[in-house]
XYZ file of C-alpha atoms in Angstrom:
243
model
C -228.825 -38.126 -51.765
C -225.228 -36.942 -51.434
C -222.394 -39.158 -52.607
C -220.420 -40.985 -49.908
C -216.887 -39.658 -49.495
C -214.657 -42.749 -49.835
C -211.411 -40.916 -49.184
C -210.953 -38.132 -46.632
C -208.708 -35.092 -47.241
C -206.194 -36.738 -44.882
C -206.045 -39.813 -47.140
C -208.083 -42.102 -44.849
C -210.689 -44.477 -46.246
C -214.258 -44.837 -45.008
C -213.231 -47.441 -42.386
C -210.180 -45.459 -41.231
C -207.528 -47.443 -43.117
C -204.722 -46.144 -45.279
C -204.711 -47.098 -48.952
C -202.145 -49.910 -48.515
C -203.600 -51.257 -45.244
C -205.378 -54.615 -45.019
C -208.376 -55.274 -42.837
C -207.831 -57.473 -39.806
C -207.511 -61.169 -40.707
C -208.410 -63.993 -38.303
C -207.991 -67.599 -39.407
C -207.942 -71.137 -38.073
C -207.937 -74.677 -39.474
C -209.486 -78.065 -38.586
C -212.818 -76.546 -37.608
C -214.967 -79.367 -39.058
C -214.410 -82.874 -37.721
C -216.171 -84.652 -40.613
C -214.133 -83.024 -43.393
C -210.647 -84.173 -44.468
C -209.539 -80.546 -44.191
C -211.275 -77.331 -43.173
C -210.625 -73.687 -42.419
C -212.412 -70.615 -41.149
C -211.360 -67.137 -42.242
C -212.472 -63.677 -41.192
C -211.244 -60.909 -43.470
C -212.589 -57.789 -41.851
C -216.318 -58.496 -41.624
C -216.243 -61.011 -44.483
C -216.443 -64.535 -43.041
C -215.887 -67.767 -44.992
C -215.886 -71.436 -44.047
C -214.058 -73.915 -46.312
C -214.194 -77.724 -46.288
C -212.193 -80.193 -48.390
C -213.148 -83.820 -48.966
C -210.821 -86.208 -50.738
C -208.956 -87.248 -52.715
C -211.691 -89.821 -53.097
C -213.599 -91.764 -55.699
C -215.135 -89.576 -58.394
C -218.933 -89.397 -58.211
C -219.412 -89.300 -61.974
C -217.446 -91.826 -63.991
C -217.773 -89.747 -67.133
C -215.642 -87.042 -65.531
C -212.845 -89.346 -64.337
C -209.344 -88.479 -65.541
C -207.095 -91.557 -65.664
C -203.844 -89.671 -65.060
C -204.884 -87.091 -62.475
C -207.499 -85.963 -59.958
C -210.314 -83.599 -60.870
C -211.267 -80.611 -58.741
C -214.868 -79.873 -57.851
C -215.688 -76.500 -56.275
C -219.075 -75.559 -54.847
C -219.765 -72.142 -53.355
C -222.778 -71.026 -51.371
C -223.683 -67.662 -49.882
C -225.898 -67.641 -46.791
C -229.147 -65.631 -47.216
C -228.372 -63.756 -43.981
C -224.830 -62.789 -45.086
C -225.925 -59.310 -46.221
C -228.711 -56.838 -45.504
C -230.419 -58.053 -48.668
C -232.170 -61.291 -47.681
C -231.870 -63.095 -50.981
C -231.673 -66.867 -51.291
C -229.357 -67.928 -54.082
C -229.813 -71.306 -55.774
C -226.950 -73.625 -56.750
C -227.472 -72.581 -60.364
C -227.101 -68.883 -59.583
C -224.874 -67.388 -62.275
C -222.738 -65.382 -59.845
C -222.083 -68.391 -57.587
C -221.133 -70.604 -60.544
C -218.821 -67.889 -61.851
C -217.029 -67.481 -58.517
C -216.717 -71.271 -58.078
C -215.196 -71.435 -61.564
C -212.639 -68.754 -60.619
C -211.624 -70.728 -57.531
C -211.300 -73.937 -59.566
C -209.185 -72.230 -62.237
C -206.965 -70.787 -59.506
C -206.122 -74.134 -57.898
C -205.934 -76.438 -60.938
C -202.333 -75.411 -61.812
C -201.238 -75.535 -58.155
C -202.670 -78.798 -56.777
C -200.434 -81.724 -57.775
C -203.334 -83.681 -59.256
C -201.065 -86.280 -60.907
C -200.448 -87.811 -57.466
C -204.119 -88.771 -57.231
C -205.172 -90.431 -60.531
C -208.821 -91.408 -61.085
C -209.994 -89.441 -58.047
C -211.849 -86.276 -57.107
C -211.103 -83.483 -54.647
C -214.130 -81.521 -53.442
C -213.836 -77.955 -52.143
C -216.955 -76.546 -50.470
C -217.097 -72.846 -49.601
C -219.734 -71.230 -47.418
C -219.860 -67.437 -47.206
C -221.337 -66.606 -43.808
C -221.004 -62.834 -43.969
C -220.155 -60.430 -46.802
C -218.364 -57.120 -46.504
C -216.317 -56.965 -49.697
C -213.491 -59.162 -50.977
C -215.545 -62.379 -51.020
C -213.530 -64.039 -53.803
C -210.178 -63.329 -52.158
C -211.463 -64.671 -48.825
C -212.762 -67.858 -50.496
C -209.408 -68.518 -52.188
C -207.418 -67.912 -48.995
C -209.752 -70.138 -46.960
C -209.552 -72.875 -49.619
C -205.730 -72.751 -49.489
C -205.743 -73.426 -45.751
C -208.371 -76.172 -46.046
C -206.394 -77.979 -48.789
C -203.214 -77.844 -46.702
C -205.186 -79.052 -43.663
C -206.413 -82.012 -45.756
C -202.843 -82.893 -46.722
C -203.423 -82.280 -50.421
C -200.110 -81.761 -52.238
C -199.629 -78.282 -53.717
C -196.626 -76.614 -55.342
C -197.085 -73.460 -53.256
C -199.526 -71.456 -51.189
C -202.172 -69.542 -53.131
C -202.877 -66.113 -51.664
C -205.444 -63.721 -53.112
C -206.050 -60.018 -52.648
C -208.245 -57.328 -54.174
C -207.113 -53.819 -55.072
C -208.868 -50.982 -56.849
C -208.870 -47.298 -57.661
C -210.675 -45.449 -54.870
C -211.366 -41.866 -55.979
C -207.835 -40.513 -56.509
C -205.490 -43.365 -55.545
C -204.979 -47.114 -55.588
C -206.240 -48.974 -52.502
C -205.989 -52.507 -51.241
C -208.579 -54.926 -49.823
C -211.809 -53.116 -50.699
C -214.788 -53.318 -48.359
C -218.450 -53.528 -49.374
C -219.076 -49.766 -49.437
C -216.074 -49.224 -51.708
C -217.118 -52.063 -54.020
C -220.751 -50.907 -54.152
C -219.727 -47.383 -55.133
C -218.592 -48.608 -58.530
C -214.878 -48.628 -57.744
C -212.741 -50.284 -60.438
C -211.202 -53.364 -58.841
C -208.952 -56.306 -59.639
C -208.614 -59.572 -57.693
C -205.396 -61.505 -58.153
C -204.249 -64.857 -56.775
C -200.497 -65.253 -56.429
C -197.965 -67.968 -55.601
C -195.751 -66.202 -53.011
C -192.532 -68.150 -53.682
C -192.403 -67.620 -57.437
C -194.549 -64.498 -57.699
C -196.623 -66.154 -60.431
C -200.231 -65.032 -60.804
C -202.784 -67.834 -61.207
C -205.853 -65.578 -61.356
C -206.475 -61.995 -62.425
C -210.141 -61.063 -62.396
C -211.454 -57.576 -63.061
C -214.943 -56.477 -62.029
C -215.128 -53.233 -64.015
C -213.171 -51.000 -66.363
C -209.834 -49.617 -65.222
C -207.645 -47.241 -67.213
C -204.427 -48.877 -68.386
C -202.352 -46.087 -66.783
C -203.675 -47.096 -63.357
C -203.582 -50.873 -63.852
C -199.891 -51.391 -63.080
C -200.109 -49.538 -59.760
C -203.259 -51.446 -58.739
C -201.708 -54.832 -59.646
C -198.513 -53.994 -57.765
C -200.501 -53.057 -54.667
C -202.577 -56.260 -54.901
C -199.344 -58.256 -55.141
C -198.034 -56.637 -51.968
C -201.335 -57.526 -50.297
C -200.915 -61.176 -51.329
C -197.493 -61.223 -49.658
C -198.947 -59.813 -46.434
C -201.795 -62.351 -46.486
C -199.270 -65.151 -47.062
C -197.580 -64.284 -43.756
C -200.910 -64.580 -41.911
C -201.925 -67.840 -43.607
C -198.477 -69.381 -43.137
C -198.504 -68.525 -39.410
C -201.941 -70.166 -39.029
C -200.687 -73.365 -40.690
C -197.455 -73.449 -38.691
C -199.233 -72.805 -35.387
C -201.602 -75.694 -36.129
C -198.697 -77.988 -37.029
C -196.931 -77.143 -33.743
C -200.151 -77.802 -31.844
C -200.492 -81.251 -33.439
C -196.827 -82.040 -32.797
C -197.246 -81.245 -29.082
C -200.317 -83.512 -28.882
C -198.416 -86.404 -30.493
C -195.312 -85.955 -28.326
């Protein structure tokens, strides 16, 4: 079987994008009436639904923090989300790892001291996978937390970048990820430029790392514009209804 050409001689990727071009992003908030905050995000063909409940009473007293809220993140991937019909359990190592990354990303950003002795639950459902699942989950969680009115110091925007054949590329799709491309996912606070998560899936030569991280940072800034517009449009919609 011949190897798939990920980059054409003209510099176009397998889905026709340039190296620094994001896939199309569609997002909306307040999609679940029962949740305190919710969001739906399509990042290319990757689709994620996020729901936030709380701040509320902690379910396990042993985990209660007297001076702050605790974050609980649960992530589930639908069996039909890929061509491989595989049902993952709640104790699946990959799901627990990704949920842990999301939790670590938001713990420094959510102002938990405003909600002592309480718990904030973030539930993430991956409906369809086509690369960049972690970045999509983080971006959807950001919108859901804002929709729930949870205090945060800044937006959290995440983006993946990697080395595709001979150059750095942003927002990898499933084919690019599956081909063994070295990739890095970062989560950034747009105002300060601080990075709250840097997660690498495979080895990447140190000479290429700086260029990949810089490109991922630019992607985070582009995603911030999309997420911010979604939040502002929703706020204007609510203001019109209340007027």
